[in-house]
PDB file of C-alpha atoms in Angstrom:
ATOM      1  CA  ASN A1224      27.713   3.505 -22.746  1.00 60.00           C
ATOM      2  CA  ASP A1225      29.820   5.960 -24.768  1.00 76.00           C
ATOM      3  CA  SER A1226      26.954   8.424 -25.289  1.00 76.00           C
ATOM      4  CA  GLU A1227      26.172   8.530 -21.577  1.00 80.00           C
ATOM      5  CA  ASP A1228      29.874   8.980 -20.723  1.00 85.00           C
ATOM      6  CA  LEU A1229      30.132  11.813 -23.268  1.00 83.00           C
ATOM      7  CA  LEU A1230      27.023  13.435 -21.813  1.00 83.00           C
ATOM      8  CA  ALA A1231      28.414  13.255 -18.258  1.00 87.00           C
ATOM      9  CA  GLU A1232      31.717  14.740 -19.442  1.00 88.00           C
ATOM     10  CA  ARG A1233      29.876  17.446 -21.383  1.00 86.00           C
ATOM     11  CA  LYS A1234      27.966  18.431 -18.237  1.00 87.00           C
ATOM     12  CA  ARG A1235      31.296  18.859 -16.435  1.00 90.00           C
ATOM     13  CA  ASN A1236      32.920  20.925 -19.208  1.00 89.00           C
ATOM     14  CA  PHE A1237      30.141  23.008 -20.788  1.00 87.00           C
ATOM     15  CA  ALA A1238      27.797  25.577 -19.273  1.00 85.00           C
ATOM     16  CA  SER A1239      24.415  24.225 -18.187  1.00 82.00           C
ATOM     17  CA  SER A1240      22.705  26.912 -20.285  1.00 80.00           C
ATOM     18  CA  LEU A1241      23.804  25.039 -23.427  1.00 77.00           C
ATOM     19  CA  SER A1242      21.037  22.501 -23.902  1.00 75.00           C
ATOM     20  CA  VAL A1243      21.339  19.118 -25.581  1.00 75.00           C
ATOM     21  CA  SER A1244      18.779  18.110 -28.179  1.00 70.00           C
ATOM     22  CA  TYR A1245      16.734  15.067 -27.232  1.00 66.00           C
ATOM     23  CA  ALA A1246      17.758  15.322 -23.552  1.00 62.00           C
ATOM     24  CA  ASN A1247      14.729  13.291 -22.460  1.00 67.00           C
ATOM     25  CA  VAL A1248      15.803  10.209 -24.442  1.00 68.00           C
ATOM     26  CA  LYS A1249      19.063   8.331 -24.875  1.00 70.00           C
ATOM     27  CA  PRO A1250      21.660  10.945 -25.926  1.00 69.00           C
ATOM     28  CA  LEU A1251      22.584  11.045 -29.607  1.00 72.00           C
ATOM     29  CA  THR A1252      26.299  11.010 -30.394  1.00 76.00           C
ATOM     30  CA  MET A1253      26.888  12.486 -33.825  1.00 76.00           C
ATOM     31  CA  VAL A1254      29.715  11.211 -35.989  1.00 73.00           C
ATOM     32  CA  ARG A1255      29.228  12.921 -39.328  1.00 71.00           C
ATOM     33  CA  ALA A1256      27.400  15.874 -40.843  1.00 73.00           C
ATOM     34  CA  LYS A1257      27.135  17.063 -44.423  1.00 72.00           C
ATOM     35  CA  GLY A1258      24.520  19.347 -45.888  1.00 71.00           C
ATOM     36  CA  GLN A1259      21.180  18.657 -44.234  1.00 67.00           C
ATOM     37  CA  TYR A1260      22.199  15.171 -43.054  1.00 71.00           C
ATOM     38  CA  ILE A1261      23.548  14.392 -39.581  1.00 71.00           C
ATOM     39  CA  ASN A1262      24.464  10.784 -38.789  1.00 71.00           C
ATOM     40  CA  ASN A1263      24.701   9.336 -35.321  1.00 72.00           C
ATOM     41  CA  VAL A1264      26.606   6.285 -34.098  1.00 65.00           C
ATOM     42  CA  PRO A1265      23.916   3.576 -34.428  1.00 58.00           C
ATOM     43  CA  HIS A1266      23.171   4.452 -38.056  1.00 54.00           C
ATOM     44  CA  ILE A1267      26.496   4.179 -39.836  1.00 56.00           C
ATOM     45  CA  GLY A1268      25.642   0.973 -41.637  1.00 54.00           C
ATOM     46  CA  HIS A1269      27.686  -2.200 -42.101  1.00 53.00           C
ATOM     47  CA  CYS A1270      31.357  -1.884 -43.051  1.00 62.00           C
ATOM     48  CA  ASP A1271      31.095   1.819 -43.865  1.00 70.00           C
ATOM     49  CA  GLU A1272      34.310   2.781 -45.680  1.00 76.00           C
ATOM     50  CA  ARG A1273      34.738   5.908 -43.543  1.00 76.00           C
ATOM     51  CA  VAL A1274      34.587   3.800 -40.378  1.00 71.00           C
ATOM     52  CA  VAL A1275      37.094   1.294 -41.751  1.00 73.00           C
ATOM     53  CA  ARG A1276      39.438   4.137 -42.754  1.00 80.00           C
ATOM     54  CA  ALA A1277      39.056   5.903 -39.386  1.00 75.00           C
ATOM     55  CA  VAL A1278      39.766   2.707 -37.439  1.00 65.00           C
ATOM     56  CA  SER A1279      42.826   2.025 -39.598  1.00 69.00           C
ATOM     57  CA  GLU A1280      44.131   5.550 -39.050  1.00 71.00           C
ATOM     58  CA  MET A1281      43.421   5.415 -35.308  1.00 62.00           C
ATOM     59  CA  THR A1282      45.306   2.147 -34.834  1.00 57.00           C
ATOM     60  CA  ALA A1283      48.337   3.675 -36.561  1.00 61.00           C
ATOM     61  CA  THR A1284      48.351   6.626 -34.160  1.00 57.00           C
ATOM     62  CA  ILE A1285      49.824   6.481 -30.671  1.00 42.00           C
ATOM     63  CA  SER A1286      47.902   9.494 -29.347  1.00 47.00           C
ATOM     64  CA  PRO A1287      45.463  11.954 -30.929  1.00 46.00           C
ATOM     65  CA  CYS A1288      47.098  14.953 -32.569  1.00 50.00           C
ATOM     66  CA  LYS A1289      45.800  18.370 -31.533  1.00 51.00           C
ATOM     67  CA  LEU A1290      45.758  19.431 -35.174  1.00 49.00           C
ATOM     68  CA  SER A1291      43.478  16.520 -36.048  1.00 56.00           C
ATOM     69  CA  LEU A1292      41.162  17.673 -33.254  1.00 57.00           C
ATOM     70  CA  ALA A1293      40.907  21.107 -34.825  1.00 54.00           C
ATOM     71  CA  VAL A1294      40.355  19.689 -38.314  1.00 54.00           C
ATOM     72  CA  GLU A1295      37.677  17.290 -37.080  1.00 59.00           C
ATOM     73  CA  LEU A1296      35.949  20.098 -35.181  1.00 57.00           C
ATOM     74  CA  LEU A1297      35.982  22.243 -38.324  1.00 53.00           C
ATOM     75  CA  ASP A1298      34.469  19.347 -40.277  1.00 55.00           C
ATOM     76  CA  PHE A1299      31.635  18.876 -37.794  1.00 58.00           C
ATOM     77  CA  GLY A1300      31.199  22.417 -36.476  1.00 60.00           C
ATOM     78  CA  THR A1301      30.793  23.820 -32.993  1.00 62.00           C
ATOM     79  CA  ASN A1302      27.076  23.107 -32.502  1.00 66.00           C
ATOM     80  CA  THR A1303      26.878  21.746 -28.957  1.00 70.00           C
ATOM     81  CA  ARG A1304      23.316  20.417 -29.117  1.00 70.00           C
ATOM     82  CA  TYR A1305      24.602  17.002 -30.181  1.00 71.00           C
ATOM     83  CA  LEU A1306      27.324  14.933 -28.562  1.00 76.00           C
ATOM     84  CA  HIS A1307      30.649  14.381 -30.296  1.00 75.00           C
ATOM     85  CA  PRO A1308      33.826  13.115 -28.598  1.00 78.00           C
ATOM     86  CA  VAL A1309      36.009  15.721 -30.310  1.00 76.00           C
ATOM     87  CA  ARG A1310      34.188  18.523 -28.510  1.00 79.00           C
ATOM     88  CA  GLN A1311      34.737  16.886 -25.124  1.00 83.00           C
ATOM     89  CA  GLN A1312      38.416  16.291 -25.885  1.00 82.00           C
ATOM     90  CA  LEU A1313      38.882  19.868 -27.077  1.00 81.00           C
ATOM     91  CA  ALA A1314      37.079  21.202 -23.982  1.00 85.00           C
ATOM     92  CA  LYS A1315      39.348  19.168 -21.688  1.00 88.00           C
ATOM     93  CA  GLU A1316      42.471  20.395 -23.472  1.00 84.00           C
ATOM     94  CA  LEU A1317      41.306  24.026 -23.354  1.00 86.00           C
ATOM     95  CA  LEU A1318      40.375  23.774 -19.672  1.00 90.00           C
ATOM     96  CA  SER A1319      43.765  22.251 -18.824  1.00 90.00           C
ATOM     97  CA  THR A1320      45.399  25.533 -19.900  1.00 89.00           C
ATOM     98  CA  LEU A1321      43.148  27.775 -17.786  1.00 89.00           C
ATOM     99  CA  PRO A1322      43.253  28.713 -14.082  1.00 91.00           C
ATOM    100  CA  ALA A1323      40.979  26.843 -11.642  1.00 88.00           C
ATOM    101  CA  PRO A1324      38.062  29.308 -11.483  1.00 89.00           C
ATOM    102  CA  LEU A1325      37.463  28.791 -15.220  1.00 90.00           C
ATOM    103  CA  THR A1326      35.693  25.430 -15.528  1.00 91.00           C
ATOM    104  CA  LYS A1327      33.320  25.759 -18.510  1.00 90.00           C
ATOM    105  CA  VAL A1328      33.797  26.380 -22.221  1.00 87.00           C
ATOM    106  CA  PHE A1329      31.649  27.792 -25.000  1.00 85.00           C
ATOM    107  CA  LEU A1330      32.504  26.852 -28.584  1.00 81.00           C
ATOM    108  CA  VAL A1331      31.430  29.342 -31.252  1.00 80.00           C
ATOM    109  CA  ASN A1332      31.896  29.659 -35.013  1.00 74.00           C
ATOM    110  CA  SER A1333      32.956  33.285 -35.290  1.00 76.00           C
ATOM    111  CA  GLY A1334      33.966  36.495 -33.575  1.00 80.00           C
ATOM    112  CA  SER A1335      30.399  37.738 -34.010  1.00 84.00           C
ATOM    113  CA  GLU A1336      29.056  34.738 -32.110  1.00 84.00           C
ATOM    114  CA  ALA A1337      31.719  35.254 -29.422  1.00 85.00           C
ATOM    115  CA  ASN A1338      30.723  38.918 -29.021  1.00 87.00           C
ATOM    116  CA  ASP A1339      27.029  38.026 -28.878  1.00 89.00           C
ATOM    117  CA  LEU A1340      27.740  35.374 -26.259  1.00 88.00           C
ATOM    118  CA  ALA A1341      29.893  37.766 -24.189  1.00 90.00           C
ATOM    119  CA  LEU A1342      27.063  40.313 -24.178  1.00 91.00           C
ATOM    120  CA  ARG A1343      24.476  37.694 -23.169  1.00 90.00           C
ATOM    121  CA  LEU A1344      26.742  36.378 -20.394  1.00 90.00           C
ATOM    122  CA  ALA A1345      27.356  39.904 -19.083  1.00 91.00           C
ATOM    123  CA  ARG A1346      23.617  40.615 -19.073  1.00 92.00           C
ATOM    124  CA  ALA A1347      22.851  37.334 -17.316  1.00 91.00           C
ATOM    125  CA  TYR A1348      25.542  37.921 -14.688  1.00 91.00           C
ATOM    126  CA  THR A1349      24.689  41.567 -13.957  1.00 93.00           C
ATOM    127  CA  LYS A1350      20.924  41.138 -14.481  1.00 94.00           C
ATOM    128  CA  LYS A1351      21.053  44.369 -16.520  1.00 93.00           C
ATOM    129  CA  THR A1352      19.644  44.822 -20.017  1.00 89.00           C
ATOM    130  CA  LYS A1353      21.123  48.135 -21.144  1.00 90.00           C
ATOM    131  CA  THR A1354      24.417  48.326 -23.009  1.00 87.00           C
ATOM    132  CA  ILE A1355      26.746  51.199 -23.856  1.00 86.00           C
ATOM    133  CA  ALA A1356      28.456  50.909 -27.239  1.00 81.00           C
ATOM    134  CA  VAL A1357      31.145  53.039 -28.846  1.00 82.00           C
ATOM    135  CA  GLU A1358      30.960  53.673 -32.572  1.00 79.00           C
ATOM    136  CA  ARG A1359      34.202  54.007 -34.559  1.00 73.00           C
ATOM    137  CA  GLY A1360      36.567  53.271 -31.689  1.00 61.00           C
TER     138      GLY A1360
END
């Protein structure tokens, strides 16, 4: 099952502190999101034009382009609560460039989220809650 394979790969590549929504049922693999609507694989309908177009484009491509990965990730976002194959592929490619001790990735939307995550990770690792900050450099 693709969703189960994606979930197993996600567990290898992402930190265990990043939970998956609906973990107690069959994992949901999201394929599209716009506005308040998120669509998963089983609910794309019959002969959806986006699916037909995507399959046509995929068959014309020998291997996935890294740029298309980035564009697809931007289209769907970095929310890791739902499965999406692009996130797993991006995580694998990122991890392949890093030294062996680094085995997990966190995807965030902004520098602010990255800073917040770095602070939370530092607090979790050191088990300390106080922080020193410098204002204006």
